[in-house]
mmCIF file of C-alpha atoms in Angstrom:
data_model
loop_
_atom_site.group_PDB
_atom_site.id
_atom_site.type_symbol
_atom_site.label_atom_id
_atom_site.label_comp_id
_atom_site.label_asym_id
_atom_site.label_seq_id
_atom_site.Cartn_x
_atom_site.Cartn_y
_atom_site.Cartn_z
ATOM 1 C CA UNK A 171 31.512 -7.599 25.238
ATOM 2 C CA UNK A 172 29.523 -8.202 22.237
ATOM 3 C CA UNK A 173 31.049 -8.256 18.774
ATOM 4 C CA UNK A 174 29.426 -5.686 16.066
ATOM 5 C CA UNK A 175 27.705 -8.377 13.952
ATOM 6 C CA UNK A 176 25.032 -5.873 12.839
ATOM 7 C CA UNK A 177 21.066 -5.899 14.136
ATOM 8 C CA UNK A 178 19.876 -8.614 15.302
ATOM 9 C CA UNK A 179 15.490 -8.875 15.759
ATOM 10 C CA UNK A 180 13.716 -7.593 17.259
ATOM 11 C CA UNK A 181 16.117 -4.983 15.046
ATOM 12 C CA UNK A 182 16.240 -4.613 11.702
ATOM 13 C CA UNK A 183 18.076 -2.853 8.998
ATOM 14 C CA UNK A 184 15.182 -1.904 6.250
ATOM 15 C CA UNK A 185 17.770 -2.537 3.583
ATOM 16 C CA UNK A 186 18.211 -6.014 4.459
ATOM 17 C CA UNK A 187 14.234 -6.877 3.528
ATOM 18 C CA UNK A 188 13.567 -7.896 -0.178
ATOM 19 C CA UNK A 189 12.396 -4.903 -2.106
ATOM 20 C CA UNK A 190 8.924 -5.822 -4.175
ATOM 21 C CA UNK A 191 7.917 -4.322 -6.989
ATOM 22 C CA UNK A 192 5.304 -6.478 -8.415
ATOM 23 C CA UNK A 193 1.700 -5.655 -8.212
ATOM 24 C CA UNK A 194 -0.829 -8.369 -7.217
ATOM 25 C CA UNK A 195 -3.257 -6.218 -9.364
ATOM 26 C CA UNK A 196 -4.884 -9.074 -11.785
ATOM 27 C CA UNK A 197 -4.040 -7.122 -15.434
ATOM 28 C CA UNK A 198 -1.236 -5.760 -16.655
ATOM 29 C CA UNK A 199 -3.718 -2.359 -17.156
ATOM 30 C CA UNK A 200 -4.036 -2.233 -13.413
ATOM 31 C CA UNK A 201 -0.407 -3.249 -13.001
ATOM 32 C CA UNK A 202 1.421 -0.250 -15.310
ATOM 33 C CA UNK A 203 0.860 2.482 -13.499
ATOM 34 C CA UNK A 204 2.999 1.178 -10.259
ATOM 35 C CA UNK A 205 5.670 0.524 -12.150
ATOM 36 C CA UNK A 206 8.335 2.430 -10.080
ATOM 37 C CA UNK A 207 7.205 1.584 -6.636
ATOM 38 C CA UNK A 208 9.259 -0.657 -4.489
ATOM 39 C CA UNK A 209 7.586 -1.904 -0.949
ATOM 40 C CA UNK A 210 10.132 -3.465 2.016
ATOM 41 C CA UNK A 211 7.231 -4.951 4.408
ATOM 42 C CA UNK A 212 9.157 -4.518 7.368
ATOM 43 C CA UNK A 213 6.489 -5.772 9.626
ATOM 44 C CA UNK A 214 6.357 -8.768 8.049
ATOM 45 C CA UNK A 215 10.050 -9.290 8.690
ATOM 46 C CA UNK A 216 9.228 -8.431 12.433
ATOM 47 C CA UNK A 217 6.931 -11.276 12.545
ATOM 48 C CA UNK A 218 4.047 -8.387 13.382
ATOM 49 C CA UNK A 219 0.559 -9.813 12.475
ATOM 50 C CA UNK A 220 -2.080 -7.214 13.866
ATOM 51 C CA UNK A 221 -0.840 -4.823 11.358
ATOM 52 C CA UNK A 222 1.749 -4.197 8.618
ATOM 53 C CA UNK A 223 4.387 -1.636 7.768
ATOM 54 C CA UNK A 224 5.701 -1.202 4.940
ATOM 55 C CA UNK A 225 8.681 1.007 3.765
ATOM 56 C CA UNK A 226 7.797 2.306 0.322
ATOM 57 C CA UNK A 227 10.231 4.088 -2.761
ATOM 58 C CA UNK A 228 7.940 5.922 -5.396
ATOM 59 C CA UNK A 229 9.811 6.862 -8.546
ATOM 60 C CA UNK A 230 9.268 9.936 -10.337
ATOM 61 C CA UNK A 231 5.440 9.049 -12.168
ATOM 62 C CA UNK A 232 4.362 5.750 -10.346
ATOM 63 C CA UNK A 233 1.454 5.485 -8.636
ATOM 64 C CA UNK A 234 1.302 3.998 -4.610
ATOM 65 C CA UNK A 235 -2.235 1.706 -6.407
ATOM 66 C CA UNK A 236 -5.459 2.394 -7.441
ATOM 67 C CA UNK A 237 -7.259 4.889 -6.151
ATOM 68 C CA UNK A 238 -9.439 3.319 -2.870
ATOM 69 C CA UNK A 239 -10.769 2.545 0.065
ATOM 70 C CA UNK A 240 -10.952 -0.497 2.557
ATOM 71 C CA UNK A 241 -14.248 -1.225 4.560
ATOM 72 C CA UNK A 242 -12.378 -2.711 7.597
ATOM 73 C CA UNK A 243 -8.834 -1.647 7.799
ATOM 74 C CA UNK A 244 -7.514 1.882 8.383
ATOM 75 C CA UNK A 245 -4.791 3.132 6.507
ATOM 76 C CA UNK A 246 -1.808 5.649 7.238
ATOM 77 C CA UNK A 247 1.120 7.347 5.877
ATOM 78 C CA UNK A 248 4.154 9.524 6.928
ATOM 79 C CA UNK A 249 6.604 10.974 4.045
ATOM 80 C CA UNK A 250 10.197 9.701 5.024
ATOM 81 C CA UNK A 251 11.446 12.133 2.167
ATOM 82 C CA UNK A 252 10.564 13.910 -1.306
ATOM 83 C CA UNK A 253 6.952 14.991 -1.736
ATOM 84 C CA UNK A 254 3.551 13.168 -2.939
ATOM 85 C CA UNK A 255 0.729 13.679 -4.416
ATOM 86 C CA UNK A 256 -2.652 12.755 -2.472
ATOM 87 C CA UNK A 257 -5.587 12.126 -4.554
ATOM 88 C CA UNK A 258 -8.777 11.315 -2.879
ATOM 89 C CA UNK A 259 -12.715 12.167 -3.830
ATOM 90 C CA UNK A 260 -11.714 16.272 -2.677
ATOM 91 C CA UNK A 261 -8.807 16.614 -5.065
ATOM 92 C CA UNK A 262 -5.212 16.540 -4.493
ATOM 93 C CA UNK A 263 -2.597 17.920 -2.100
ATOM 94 C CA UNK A 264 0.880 17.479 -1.670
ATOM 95 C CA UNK A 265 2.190 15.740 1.233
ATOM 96 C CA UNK A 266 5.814 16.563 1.943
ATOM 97 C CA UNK A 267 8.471 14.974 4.441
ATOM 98 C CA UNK A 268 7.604 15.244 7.972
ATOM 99 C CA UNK A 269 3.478 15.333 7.039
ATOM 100 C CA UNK A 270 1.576 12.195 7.343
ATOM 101 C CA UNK A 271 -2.423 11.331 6.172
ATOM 102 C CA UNK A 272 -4.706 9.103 7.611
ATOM 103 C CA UNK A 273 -7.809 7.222 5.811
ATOM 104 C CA UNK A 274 -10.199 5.490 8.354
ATOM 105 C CA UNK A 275 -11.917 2.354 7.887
ATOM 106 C CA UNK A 276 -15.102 2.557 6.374
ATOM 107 C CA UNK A 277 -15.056 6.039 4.952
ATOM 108 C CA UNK A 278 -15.708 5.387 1.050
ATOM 109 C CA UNK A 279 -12.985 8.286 0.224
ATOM 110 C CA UNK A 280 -10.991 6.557 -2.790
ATOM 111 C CA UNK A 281 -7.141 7.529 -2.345
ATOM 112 C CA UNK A 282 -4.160 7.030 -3.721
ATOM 113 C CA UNK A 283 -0.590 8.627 -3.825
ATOM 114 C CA UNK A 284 1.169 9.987 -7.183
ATOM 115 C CA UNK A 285 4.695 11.083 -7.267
ATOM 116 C CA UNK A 286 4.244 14.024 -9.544
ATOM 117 C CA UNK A 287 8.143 14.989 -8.626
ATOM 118 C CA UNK A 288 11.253 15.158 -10.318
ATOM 119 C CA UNK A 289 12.570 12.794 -7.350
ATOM 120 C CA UNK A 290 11.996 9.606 -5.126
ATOM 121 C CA UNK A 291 9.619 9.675 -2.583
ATOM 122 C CA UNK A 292 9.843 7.613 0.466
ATOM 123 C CA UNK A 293 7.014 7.180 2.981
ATOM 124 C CA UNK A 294 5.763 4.597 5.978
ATOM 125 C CA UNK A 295 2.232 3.183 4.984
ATOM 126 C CA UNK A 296 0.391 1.107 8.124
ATOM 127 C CA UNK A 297 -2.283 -0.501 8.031
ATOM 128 C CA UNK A 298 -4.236 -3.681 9.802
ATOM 129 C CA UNK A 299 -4.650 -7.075 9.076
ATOM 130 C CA UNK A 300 -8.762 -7.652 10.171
ATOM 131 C CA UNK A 301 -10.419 -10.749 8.513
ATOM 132 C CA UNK A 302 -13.271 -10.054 5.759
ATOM 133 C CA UNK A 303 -11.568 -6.942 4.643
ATOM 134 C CA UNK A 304 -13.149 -5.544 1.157
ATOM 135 C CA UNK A 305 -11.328 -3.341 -0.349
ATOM 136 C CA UNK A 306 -13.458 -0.827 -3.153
ATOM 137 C CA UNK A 307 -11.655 0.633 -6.386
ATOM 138 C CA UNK A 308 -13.829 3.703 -7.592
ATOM 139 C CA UNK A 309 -12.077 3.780 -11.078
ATOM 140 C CA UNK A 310 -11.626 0.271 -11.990
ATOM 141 C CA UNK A 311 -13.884 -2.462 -12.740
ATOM 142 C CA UNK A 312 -12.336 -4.039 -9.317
ATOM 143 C CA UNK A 313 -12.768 -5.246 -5.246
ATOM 144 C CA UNK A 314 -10.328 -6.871 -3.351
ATOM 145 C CA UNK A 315 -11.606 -9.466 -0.840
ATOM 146 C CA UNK A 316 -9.239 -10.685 2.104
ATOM 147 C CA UNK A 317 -8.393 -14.318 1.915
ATOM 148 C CA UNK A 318 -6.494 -16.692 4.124
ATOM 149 C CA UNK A 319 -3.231 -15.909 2.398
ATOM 150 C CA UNK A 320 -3.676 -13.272 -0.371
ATOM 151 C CA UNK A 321 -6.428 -10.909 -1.682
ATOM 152 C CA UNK A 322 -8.685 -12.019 -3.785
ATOM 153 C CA UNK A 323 -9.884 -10.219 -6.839
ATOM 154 C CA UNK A 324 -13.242 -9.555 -8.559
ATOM 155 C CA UNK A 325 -15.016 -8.065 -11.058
ATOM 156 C CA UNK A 326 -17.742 -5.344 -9.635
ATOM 157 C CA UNK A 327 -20.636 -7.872 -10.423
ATOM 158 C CA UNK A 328 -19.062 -10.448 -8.524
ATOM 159 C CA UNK A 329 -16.986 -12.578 -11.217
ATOM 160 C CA UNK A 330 -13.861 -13.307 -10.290
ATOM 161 C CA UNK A 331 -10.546 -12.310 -12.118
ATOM 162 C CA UNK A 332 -8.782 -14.998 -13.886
ATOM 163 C CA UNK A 333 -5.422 -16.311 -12.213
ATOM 164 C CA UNK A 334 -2.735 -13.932 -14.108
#
């Protein structure tokens, strides 16, 4: 009989996966408006590598990133619980618990979630790990480029961001 030692992989409790709040955005400018979102990348902790999952608490205010869009790697949600706000180059909607979006590769349709609520939101974002991803920022003076261990940021002419 086994003993009730809790999950073991290829289970997982979610709670039991550091929650990360820092940005990797390069300036504190980029960085303030995520204040209030916590990630759990729960596929990481699964060892997954052709694409993540991450479990994601937005705080009443904060921002999921910049609004954008990757060239290679399709994204997707589902809202776990409270409601969002999608903004993308049509407007905004609200995307409550049970709904889910999708933003394919390639479509230059900046996005971005916004908890506009008086409560936490809590939603599944997926999305895959292809090499040479560039990811585009419509309202910052920013691209993301996909390196070996960590994006890689630049300027929109090409200069690269300073180490923070």
């Amino acid at each position: 009989m086994a003993r009730n030692r809790g999950p073991e992989l290829p289970v997982l409790d979610p709670a039991s996966v550091a929650l990360r709040t820092k940005s990797v955005y390069p300036t504190e400018a980029l960085r303030a408006p995520l204040a209030g979102r916590g990630k759990r990348a729960l596929g990481d902790a699964l060892g997954l590598r052709n694409f993540g999952v991450n479990l994601v608490h937005l705080a009443p205010g904060a921002h999921s990133s910049e609004r954008h869009w990757h060239e290679r790697q399709d994204e997707f949600i589902y809202v776990l619980e409270g409601e969002v706000t999608l903004v993308n180059d049509a407007g905004a909607q609200l995307v409550g618990a049970g709904m889910c979006a999708g933003f394919p590769a390639g479509r230059p349709d900046g996005h971005h979630l916004i908890n506009r609520s008086d409560a936490v939101a809590v939603y599944l974002e997926v999305g895959d790990r292809l090499p040479g991803e560039r990811v585009h920022y419509p309202d910052a003076d920013l691209e993301g480029r996909a390196a070996a261990s960590a994006t890689q940021f630049f300027h929109k002419d090409g200069t690269p961001y300073d180490p923070a």
